[in-house]
């Protein structure tokens, strides 16, 4: 009996989840906190050098992260044409991580 989660078609998604977990753990090892110590959740933080930067949902750096991801995905699409798009997405995510 074959486990559905381990089916070959799910490997890219599993790799994406593992990469995201490893990235989060690596940030924690660096001393980053999981959530802002202020205790409130804000959508937008406009001060790029303030204490709340990278602690809430969006800040001035959010757009650059999205742009990097799109550029890396576009480059992966060009350079690794034989890979399916899920593996190209994983590669872009891994580079950005």
Short mmCIF file of C-alpha atoms in Angstrom, two decimals:
data_model
loop_
_atom_site.label_atom_id
_atom_site.label_comp_id
_atom_site.label_asym_id
_atom_site.label_seq_id
_atom_site.Cartn_x
_atom_site.Cartn_y
_atom_site.Cartn_z
CA UNK A 1 0.00 0.00 0.00
CA UNK A 2 1.40 3.35 -1.04
CA UNK A 3 1.04 6.40 1.21
CA UNK A 4 -0.57 9.25 -0.69
CA UNK A 5 1.59 11.95 0.90
CA UNK A 6 4.74 10.19 -0.29
CA UNK A 7 3.54 9.88 -3.87
CA UNK A 8 6.06 11.22 -6.34
CA UNK A 9 3.74 14.06 -7.40
CA UNK A 10 3.75 15.40 -3.82
CA UNK A 11 7.54 15.52 -3.39
CA UNK A 12 7.92 19.15 -4.54
CA UNK A 13 5.29 20.26 -2.03
CA UNK A 14 6.96 18.26 0.71
CA UNK A 15 10.29 19.88 -0.23
CA UNK A 16 8.66 23.32 -0.04
CA UNK A 17 7.27 22.64 3.44
CA UNK A 18 10.61 21.23 4.65
CA UNK A 19 12.47 24.26 3.26
CA UNK A 20 10.09 26.66 4.99
CA UNK A 21 10.41 24.81 8.31
CA UNK A 22 14.21 24.78 8.05
CA UNK A 23 14.20 28.50 7.23
CA UNK A 24 12.02 29.26 10.27
CA UNK A 25 14.25 27.16 12.54
CA UNK A 26 17.37 28.82 11.17
CA UNK A 27 15.90 32.27 11.89
CA UNK A 28 15.03 31.14 15.42
CA UNK A 29 18.60 29.90 15.98
CA UNK A 30 19.77 33.39 14.96
CA UNK A 31 17.69 34.78 17.81
CA UNK A 32 14.65 36.00 15.87
CA UNK A 33 11.40 35.91 17.81
CA UNK A 34 8.33 34.14 16.43
CA UNK A 35 6.03 37.10 16.91
CA UNK A 36 6.34 40.74 17.89
CA UNK A 37 6.93 41.18 21.61
CA UNK A 38 4.40 44.04 21.64
CA UNK A 39 1.63 41.43 21.56
CA UNK A 40 -0.45 43.04 18.81
CA UNK A 41 -0.78 42.04 15.17
CA UNK A 42 -0.45 44.82 12.64
CA UNK A 43 -0.91 44.56 8.89
CA UNK A 44 1.53 47.27 7.80
CA UNK A 45 4.64 48.71 9.44
CA UNK A 46 5.94 51.73 7.52
CA UNK A 47 9.21 52.38 9.37
CA UNK A 48 11.95 50.29 7.69
CA UNK A 49 14.34 50.78 10.62
CA UNK A 50 11.89 50.51 13.50
CA UNK A 51 11.62 47.79 16.13
CA UNK A 52 8.52 46.32 14.48
CA UNK A 53 10.10 45.71 11.06
CA UNK A 54 9.80 42.04 10.01
CA UNK A 55 7.62 41.32 13.02
CA UNK A 56 4.19 41.79 11.45
CA UNK A 57 2.43 40.85 8.20
CA UNK A 58 3.93 43.46 5.86
CA UNK A 59 6.61 46.12 5.89
CA UNK A 60 8.66 48.05 3.29
CA UNK A 61 10.72 44.93 2.57
CA UNK A 62 7.72 42.74 1.69
CA UNK A 63 7.59 43.99 -1.90
CA UNK A 64 11.29 43.29 -2.45
CA UNK A 65 10.88 39.72 -1.17
CA UNK A 66 8.02 39.17 -3.62
CA UNK A 67 10.05 40.68 -6.45
CA UNK A 68 13.07 38.49 -5.66
CA UNK A 69 10.84 35.42 -5.60
CA UNK A 70 9.33 36.26 -8.98
CA UNK A 71 12.75 36.90 -10.51
CA UNK A 72 14.15 33.65 -9.09
CA UNK A 73 11.10 31.70 -10.32
CA UNK A 74 11.40 33.30 -13.77
CA UNK A 75 15.12 32.43 -13.88
CA UNK A 76 14.38 28.85 -12.82
CA UNK A 77 11.76 28.59 -15.57
CA UNK A 78 14.38 29.62 -18.14
CA UNK A 79 17.35 27.68 -16.78
CA UNK A 80 15.59 24.45 -15.76
CA UNK A 81 13.03 23.95 -18.52
CA UNK A 82 12.88 20.20 -18.00
CA UNK A 83 11.80 20.56 -14.38
CA UNK A 84 8.10 20.85 -13.70
CA UNK A 85 6.91 24.17 -12.31
CA UNK A 86 6.57 22.85 -8.75
CA UNK A 87 10.30 22.07 -8.56
CA UNK A 88 11.08 25.45 -10.12
CA UNK A 89 8.93 27.06 -7.42
CA UNK A 90 10.82 25.11 -4.75
CA UNK A 91 14.16 26.28 -6.18
CA UNK A 92 13.05 29.93 -6.16
CA UNK A 93 11.81 29.55 -2.58
CA UNK A 94 15.04 27.84 -1.49
CA UNK A 95 17.17 30.62 -3.00
CA UNK A 96 15.04 33.30 -1.37
CA UNK A 97 15.16 31.46 1.97
#
